[in-house]
């Protein structure tokens, strides 16, 4: 089979296509022919050795796949053969191997995929869908004014829709281009702001009648996190999901304390349980199948163009979810 690896850290071109044996499903395992593998921003950072943790080399990236079960190993349920499934590798102790034509996993780890949900949409609803879902659980939005940064991205586009479903008082989308802001508005945001424009914070304050936002879901990090403090209301909450890109200084934190504001860290993996993941993904798939949750196609690339998929994310050209289609 074909798979993607990198043996050194660097730009997208360090990703290379290699030939590997098709994995043999072991006891209780099933073999999945991958139809879509999700590409995530943290994998871009990992490839460049800019992530919070440095992976061992060689690295075979990819933590979410969707496809069809082709074979069952000893003790696995053979009735699963031919079933459309999604597999959140990251939630079952597998931090790699998704950028490939096949994957062998524990049969108990697969999540059935409704016919009405594409493989590409399923890939978007794993890391990014679960992130959006748990962000809202960590900081519920009912009756509150919320700001979603990178609102046209994979997490942001799902988060603003779910915030609207959860009865947020106002949803403000922050995005870096006219196209992205228009997309955010089409998905249900009440207003959109350009977080790359000078003075964007004043626009947000104006939209909130000078009050600021109650919750800022911040996934960008760096200077954007610092600037976002200017739009946070007294007693507001900054939910920081930009791992490894913390841009605040002690003076910023002291100012937050003076205004009774708080920072809430966010890391997805510690919040997950095997049963919870299955239930949450089933719920997200049901919403998507019913047309109640729109998944944005950010681009589909064959395995041999994995480097281009990374460039699309790294250069912020992509909206929604970027996937590889073996």
Short mmCIF file of N, CA, C and O in Angstrom, two decimals, residues 203-297:
data_model
loop_
_atom_site.label_atom_id
_atom_site.label_comp_id
_atom_site.label_asym_id
_atom_site.label_seq_id
_atom_site.Cartn_x
_atom_site.Cartn_y
_atom_site.Cartn_z
N UNK A 203 -14.25 47.37 16.15
CA UNK A 203 -15.43 46.91 15.42
C UNK A 203 -16.24 45.94 16.27
O UNK A 203 -17.48 46.00 16.32
N UNK A 204 -15.53 45.02 16.93
CA UNK A 204 -16.22 44.04 17.77
C UNK A 204 -16.88 44.72 18.96
O UNK A 204 -18.03 44.42 19.32
N UNK A 205 -16.18 45.67 19.57
CA UNK A 205 -16.76 46.39 20.71
C UNK A 205 -18.02 47.14 20.27
O UNK A 205 -19.02 47.20 21.01
N UNK A 206 -17.97 47.72 19.07
CA UNK A 206 -19.14 48.44 18.56
C UNK A 206 -20.32 47.50 18.37
O UNK A 206 -21.47 47.84 18.71
N UNK A 207 -20.05 46.30 17.84
CA UNK A 207 -21.11 45.32 17.60
C UNK A 207 -21.78 44.88 18.90
O UNK A 207 -22.94 44.49 18.91
N UNK A 208 -21.02 44.93 19.98
CA UNK A 208 -21.55 44.50 21.28
C UNK A 208 -22.03 45.66 22.13
O UNK A 208 -22.24 45.50 23.34
N UNK A 209 -22.18 46.83 21.53
CA UNK A 209 -22.63 48.00 22.27
C UNK A 209 -21.62 48.47 23.29
O UNK A 209 -21.98 49.06 24.32
N UNK A 210 -20.34 48.20 23.01
CA UNK A 210 -19.27 48.62 23.89
C UNK A 210 -19.00 47.66 25.03
O UNK A 210 -18.06 47.88 25.82
N UNK A 211 -19.76 46.59 25.14
CA UNK A 211 -19.62 45.67 26.27
C UNK A 211 -18.46 44.69 26.10
O UNK A 211 -17.82 44.29 27.06
N UNK A 212 -18.23 44.26 24.87
CA UNK A 212 -17.27 43.19 24.63
C UNK A 212 -17.97 41.83 24.64
O UNK A 212 -19.18 41.73 24.81
N UNK A 213 -17.20 40.77 24.43
CA UNK A 213 -17.76 39.42 24.32
C UNK A 213 -17.63 38.69 25.65
O UNK A 213 -16.68 38.89 26.39
N UNK A 214 -18.61 37.83 25.91
CA UNK A 214 -18.58 37.04 27.14
C UNK A 214 -17.59 35.88 27.05
O UNK A 214 -16.93 35.53 28.03
N UNK A 215 -17.51 35.28 25.86
CA UNK A 215 -16.60 34.15 25.65
C UNK A 215 -15.87 34.35 24.33
O UNK A 215 -16.50 34.64 23.30
N UNK A 216 -14.57 34.20 24.37
CA UNK A 216 -13.76 34.24 23.15
C UNK A 216 -13.11 32.87 22.97
O UNK A 216 -12.26 32.47 23.77
N UNK A 217 -13.55 32.14 21.95
CA UNK A 217 -12.94 30.85 21.63
C UNK A 217 -11.74 31.12 20.72
O UNK A 217 -11.90 31.45 19.55
N UNK A 218 -10.54 30.99 21.27
CA UNK A 218 -9.33 31.43 20.58
C UNK A 218 -8.49 30.22 20.17
O UNK A 218 -7.96 29.50 21.00
N UNK A 219 -8.37 30.01 18.84
CA UNK A 219 -7.63 28.87 18.32
C UNK A 219 -6.42 29.28 17.49
O UNK A 219 -5.74 28.41 16.93
N UNK A 220 -6.15 30.58 17.40
CA UNK A 220 -5.06 31.07 16.55
C UNK A 220 -3.77 31.19 17.34
O UNK A 220 -2.71 30.69 16.95
N UNK A 221 -3.83 31.89 18.46
CA UNK A 221 -2.66 32.05 19.31
C UNK A 221 -1.81 33.25 18.94
O UNK A 221 -2.13 34.04 18.04
N UNK A 222 -0.69 33.39 19.66
CA UNK A 222 0.25 34.47 19.39
C UNK A 222 -0.36 35.84 19.59
O UNK A 222 -1.07 36.10 20.57
N UNK A 223 -0.10 36.74 18.64
CA UNK A 223 -0.58 38.13 18.75
C UNK A 223 -2.10 38.21 18.75
O UNK A 223 -2.67 39.14 19.32
N UNK A 224 -2.77 37.24 18.12
CA UNK A 224 -4.23 37.28 18.08
C UNK A 224 -4.81 37.07 19.47
O UNK A 224 -5.78 37.72 19.86
N UNK A 225 -4.20 36.17 20.26
CA UNK A 225 -4.66 35.97 21.64
C UNK A 225 -4.55 37.26 22.44
O UNK A 225 -5.46 37.63 23.19
N UNK A 226 -3.45 37.95 22.27
CA UNK A 226 -3.22 39.19 23.01
C UNK A 226 -4.23 40.26 22.58
O UNK A 226 -4.83 40.95 23.42
N UNK A 227 -4.45 40.40 21.27
CA UNK A 227 -5.39 41.39 20.78
C UNK A 227 -6.82 41.07 21.21
O UNK A 227 -7.63 41.98 21.44
N UNK A 228 -7.12 39.78 21.33
CA UNK A 228 -8.48 39.37 21.68
C UNK A 228 -8.88 39.83 23.07
O UNK A 228 -10.07 39.95 23.37
N UNK A 229 -7.90 40.08 23.94
CA UNK A 229 -8.22 40.58 25.27
C UNK A 229 -8.93 41.91 25.23
O UNK A 229 -9.72 42.24 26.11
N UNK A 230 -8.66 42.70 24.18
CA UNK A 230 -9.28 44.02 24.07
C UNK A 230 -10.78 43.94 23.85
O UNK A 230 -11.49 44.93 24.07
N UNK A 231 -11.28 42.79 23.39
CA UNK A 231 -12.71 42.66 23.12
C UNK A 231 -13.42 41.83 24.17
O UNK A 231 -14.62 41.56 24.05
N UNK A 232 -12.70 41.42 25.21
CA UNK A 232 -13.29 40.59 26.25
C UNK A 232 -13.99 41.46 27.28
O UNK A 232 -13.43 42.42 27.80
N UNK A 233 -15.25 41.14 27.57
CA UNK A 233 -16.03 41.92 28.53
C UNK A 233 -15.52 41.68 29.95
O UNK A 233 -14.88 40.67 30.22
N UNK A 234 -15.79 42.59 30.88
CA UNK A 234 -15.52 42.30 32.28
C UNK A 234 -16.20 40.98 32.68
O UNK A 234 -17.34 40.71 32.27
N UNK A 235 -15.48 40.17 33.42
CA UNK A 235 -15.95 38.83 33.80
C UNK A 235 -16.00 37.87 32.61
O UNK A 235 -16.55 36.77 32.71
N UNK A 236 -15.42 38.27 31.48
CA UNK A 236 -15.40 37.42 30.30
C UNK A 236 -14.40 36.29 30.41
O UNK A 236 -13.56 36.25 31.31
N UNK A 237 -14.50 35.39 29.46
CA UNK A 237 -13.70 34.17 29.50
C UNK A 237 -12.96 33.96 28.18
O UNK A 237 -13.58 33.97 27.11
N UNK A 238 -11.66 33.81 28.26
CA UNK A 238 -10.84 33.49 27.09
C UNK A 238 -10.57 31.99 27.11
O UNK A 238 -9.88 31.48 28.00
N UNK A 239 -11.13 31.28 26.14
CA UNK A 239 -10.92 29.84 26.05
C UNK A 239 -9.82 29.61 25.02
O UNK A 239 -10.02 29.81 23.83
N UNK A 240 -8.64 29.20 25.50
CA UNK A 240 -7.46 29.13 24.65
C UNK A 240 -7.21 27.69 24.20
O UNK A 240 -6.84 26.84 24.99
N UNK A 241 -7.44 27.46 22.91
CA UNK A 241 -7.24 26.13 22.34
C UNK A 241 -6.07 26.11 21.36
O UNK A 241 -5.95 25.19 20.56
N UNK A 242 -5.21 27.12 21.44
CA UNK A 242 -4.05 27.21 20.54
C UNK A 242 -2.83 26.64 21.27
O UNK A 242 -1.98 27.36 21.77
N UNK A 243 -2.76 25.32 21.34
CA UNK A 243 -1.69 24.67 22.09
C UNK A 243 -0.32 25.04 21.52
O UNK A 243 -0.10 24.99 20.32
N UNK A 244 0.59 25.41 22.43
CA UNK A 244 1.94 25.73 22.02
C UNK A 244 2.10 27.11 21.41
O UNK A 244 3.19 27.47 20.98
N UNK A 245 1.00 27.91 21.37
CA UNK A 245 1.08 29.22 20.74
C UNK A 245 0.52 30.29 21.69
O UNK A 245 -0.18 31.20 21.28
N UNK A 246 0.85 30.16 22.95
CA UNK A 246 0.37 31.08 23.97
C UNK A 246 1.09 32.42 23.83
O UNK A 246 2.31 32.49 23.89
N UNK A 247 0.32 33.50 23.62
CA UNK A 247 0.93 34.79 23.33
C UNK A 247 0.75 35.85 24.40
O UNK A 247 0.97 37.03 24.13
N UNK A 248 0.33 35.44 25.60
CA UNK A 248 0.08 36.42 26.65
C UNK A 248 1.28 36.55 27.58
O UNK A 248 2.02 35.60 27.81
N UNK A 249 1.42 37.75 28.13
CA UNK A 249 2.48 38.02 29.09
C UNK A 249 1.88 38.24 30.47
O UNK A 249 0.66 38.37 30.62
N UNK A 250 2.73 38.32 31.48
CA UNK A 250 2.23 38.45 32.85
C UNK A 250 1.39 39.71 33.03
O UNK A 250 0.39 39.71 33.76
N UNK A 251 1.76 40.80 32.34
CA UNK A 251 0.99 42.03 32.45
C UNK A 251 -0.43 41.86 31.91
O UNK A 251 -1.38 42.45 32.44
N UNK A 252 -0.56 41.05 30.85
CA UNK A 252 -1.88 40.78 30.29
C UNK A 252 -2.74 40.03 31.30
O UNK A 252 -3.93 40.32 31.48
N UNK A 253 -2.13 39.04 31.94
CA UNK A 253 -2.86 38.24 32.92
C UNK A 253 -3.27 39.10 34.11
O UNK A 253 -4.39 38.99 34.63
N UNK A 254 -2.39 39.99 34.55
CA UNK A 254 -2.72 40.87 35.66
C UNK A 254 -3.91 41.78 35.32
O UNK A 254 -4.79 42.02 36.15
N UNK A 255 -3.92 42.27 34.08
CA UNK A 255 -5.05 43.10 33.64
C UNK A 255 -6.34 42.29 33.64
O UNK A 255 -7.41 42.81 34.03
N UNK A 256 -6.27 41.03 33.24
CA UNK A 256 -7.45 40.17 33.25
C UNK A 256 -7.97 39.99 34.68
O UNK A 256 -9.18 40.01 34.92
N UNK A 257 -7.07 39.83 35.61
CA UNK A 257 -7.48 39.66 37.00
C UNK A 257 -8.20 40.91 37.51
O UNK A 257 -9.20 40.81 38.24
N UNK A 258 -7.70 42.07 37.11
CA UNK A 258 -8.35 43.32 37.51
C UNK A 258 -9.78 43.41 36.99
O UNK A 258 -10.65 44.01 37.64
N UNK A 259 -10.03 42.82 35.81
CA UNK A 259 -11.36 42.88 35.20
C UNK A 259 -12.19 41.63 35.48
O UNK A 259 -13.22 41.40 34.83
N UNK A 260 -11.74 40.83 36.44
CA UNK A 260 -12.46 39.59 36.80
C UNK A 260 -12.62 38.65 35.60
O UNK A 260 -13.61 37.91 35.51
N UNK A 261 -11.67 38.70 34.68
CA UNK A 261 -11.70 37.82 33.52
C UNK A 261 -10.92 36.54 33.82
O UNK A 261 -10.15 36.47 34.77
N UNK A 262 -11.14 35.53 32.99
CA UNK A 262 -10.47 34.26 33.24
C UNK A 262 -9.95 33.66 31.93
O UNK A 262 -10.47 33.94 30.85
N UNK A 263 -8.91 32.85 32.07
CA UNK A 263 -8.39 32.06 30.96
C UNK A 263 -8.72 30.61 31.24
O UNK A 263 -8.47 30.12 32.35
N UNK A 264 -9.26 29.95 30.27
CA UNK A 264 -9.55 28.52 30.41
C UNK A 264 -8.77 27.78 29.33
O UNK A 264 -8.96 28.02 28.14
N UNK A 265 -7.88 26.91 29.74
CA UNK A 265 -7.12 26.12 28.78
C UNK A 265 -7.98 25.03 28.18
O UNK A 265 -8.99 24.61 28.76
N UNK A 266 -7.59 24.58 27.00
CA UNK A 266 -8.35 23.52 26.34
C UNK A 266 -7.40 22.55 25.66
O UNK A 266 -6.57 22.93 24.83
N UNK A 267 -7.53 21.28 26.01
CA UNK A 267 -6.81 20.19 25.36
C UNK A 267 -7.79 19.04 25.20
O UNK A 267 -8.39 18.58 26.19
N UNK A 268 -8.00 18.58 23.99
CA UNK A 268 -9.08 17.63 23.70
C UNK A 268 -8.86 16.25 24.33
O UNK A 268 -9.77 15.69 24.96
N UNK A 269 -7.69 15.68 24.15
CA UNK A 269 -7.49 14.27 24.51
C UNK A 269 -7.87 13.93 25.95
O UNK A 269 -8.52 12.91 26.19
N UNK A 270 -7.48 14.74 26.95
CA UNK A 270 -7.85 14.38 28.33
C UNK A 270 -9.35 14.36 28.59
O UNK A 270 -9.78 13.81 29.62
N UNK A 271 -10.13 14.95 27.71
CA UNK A 271 -11.58 15.02 27.91
C UNK A 271 -12.31 13.83 27.30
O UNK A 271 -13.53 13.69 27.51
N UNK A 272 -11.60 12.97 26.60
CA UNK A 272 -12.24 11.89 25.85
C UNK A 272 -12.26 10.57 26.61
O UNK A 272 -11.30 10.23 27.31
N UNK A 273 -13.35 9.85 26.45
CA UNK A 273 -13.45 8.46 26.90
C UNK A 273 -13.92 7.63 25.72
O UNK A 273 -14.61 8.15 24.82
N UNK A 274 -13.59 6.34 25.66
CA UNK A 274 -13.99 5.53 24.50
C UNK A 274 -15.49 5.56 24.23
O UNK A 274 -15.92 5.77 23.09
N UNK A 275 -16.29 5.41 25.26
CA UNK A 275 -17.74 5.40 25.06
C UNK A 275 -18.23 6.79 24.69
O UNK A 275 -19.11 6.96 23.84
N UNK A 276 -17.66 7.82 25.34
CA UNK A 276 -18.07 9.18 25.04
C UNK A 276 -17.77 9.56 23.60
O UNK A 276 -18.58 10.24 22.94
N UNK A 277 -16.62 9.13 23.09
CA UNK A 277 -16.25 9.42 21.70
C UNK A 277 -17.25 8.80 20.74
O UNK A 277 -17.72 9.45 19.79
N UNK A 278 -17.62 7.55 20.98
CA UNK A 278 -18.57 6.88 20.10
C UNK A 278 -19.92 7.61 20.12
O UNK A 278 -20.53 7.85 19.07
N UNK A 279 -20.39 7.98 21.31
CA UNK A 279 -21.68 8.66 21.42
C UNK A 279 -21.63 10.04 20.77
O UNK A 279 -22.57 10.44 20.06
N UNK A 280 -20.55 10.77 21.01
CA UNK A 280 -20.45 12.12 20.45
C UNK A 280 -20.34 12.10 18.93
O UNK A 280 -20.97 12.93 18.25
N UNK A 281 -19.54 11.17 18.40
CA UNK A 281 -19.43 11.10 16.94
C UNK A 281 -20.75 10.67 16.32
O UNK A 281 -21.15 11.20 15.27
N UNK A 282 -21.45 9.74 16.95
CA UNK A 282 -22.76 9.33 16.43
C UNK A 282 -23.71 10.52 16.39
O UNK A 282 -24.47 10.70 15.43
N UNK A 283 -23.66 11.38 17.42
CA UNK A 283 -24.53 12.55 17.45
C UNK A 283 -24.14 13.56 16.37
O UNK A 283 -25.02 14.13 15.70
N UNK A 284 -22.84 13.77 16.17
CA UNK A 284 -22.38 14.69 15.13
C UNK A 284 -22.76 14.15 13.75
O UNK A 284 -23.20 14.91 12.87
N UNK A 285 -22.58 12.85 13.53
CA UNK A 285 -22.93 12.26 12.24
C UNK A 285 -24.44 12.40 11.99
O UNK A 285 -24.87 12.65 10.86
N UNK A 286 -25.23 12.26 13.05
CA UNK A 286 -26.68 12.39 12.90
C UNK A 286 -27.06 13.80 12.49
O UNK A 286 -27.92 14.01 11.63
N UNK A 287 -26.43 14.80 13.11
CA UNK A 287 -26.69 16.19 12.74
C UNK A 287 -26.32 16.45 11.28
O UNK A 287 -27.06 17.11 10.54
N UNK A 288 -25.15 15.93 10.87
CA UNK A 288 -24.71 16.13 9.49
C UNK A 288 -25.64 15.43 8.51
O UNK A 288 -25.99 15.97 7.46
N UNK A 289 -26.06 14.21 8.86
CA UNK A 289 -26.94 13.45 7.98
C UNK A 289 -28.29 14.15 7.80
O UNK A 289 -28.90 14.09 6.73
N UNK A 290 -28.74 14.83 8.86
CA UNK A 290 -30.03 15.52 8.82
C UNK A 290 -29.93 16.91 8.19
O UNK A 290 -30.95 17.60 8.05
N UNK A 291 -28.72 17.32 7.81
CA UNK A 291 -28.54 18.65 7.24
C UNK A 291 -28.54 19.76 8.27
O UNK A 291 -28.61 20.95 7.92
N UNK A 292 -28.43 19.41 9.56
CA UNK A 292 -28.44 20.40 10.63
C UNK A 292 -27.04 20.90 10.96
O UNK A 292 -26.90 21.83 11.78
N UNK A 293 -26.03 20.32 10.37
CA UNK A 293 -24.64 20.74 10.58
C UNK A 293 -23.93 20.65 9.25
O UNK A 293 -23.84 19.57 8.65
N UNK A 294 -23.44 21.77 8.77
CA UNK A 294 -22.77 21.82 7.47
C UNK A 294 -21.27 21.65 7.65
O UNK A 294 -20.64 22.36 8.42
N UNK A 295 -20.72 20.69 6.93
CA UNK A 295 -19.28 20.45 6.94
C UNK A 295 -18.69 21.06 5.67
O UNK A 295 -19.13 20.75 4.56
N UNK A 296 -17.71 21.95 5.85
CA UNK A 296 -17.13 22.67 4.72
C UNK A 296 -15.96 21.88 4.15
O UNK A 296 -15.03 21.51 4.86
N UNK A 297 -16.03 21.61 2.85
CA UNK A 297 -14.96 20.91 2.13
C UNK A 297 -13.83 21.90 1.86
O UNK A 297 -13.98 22.83 1.08
#
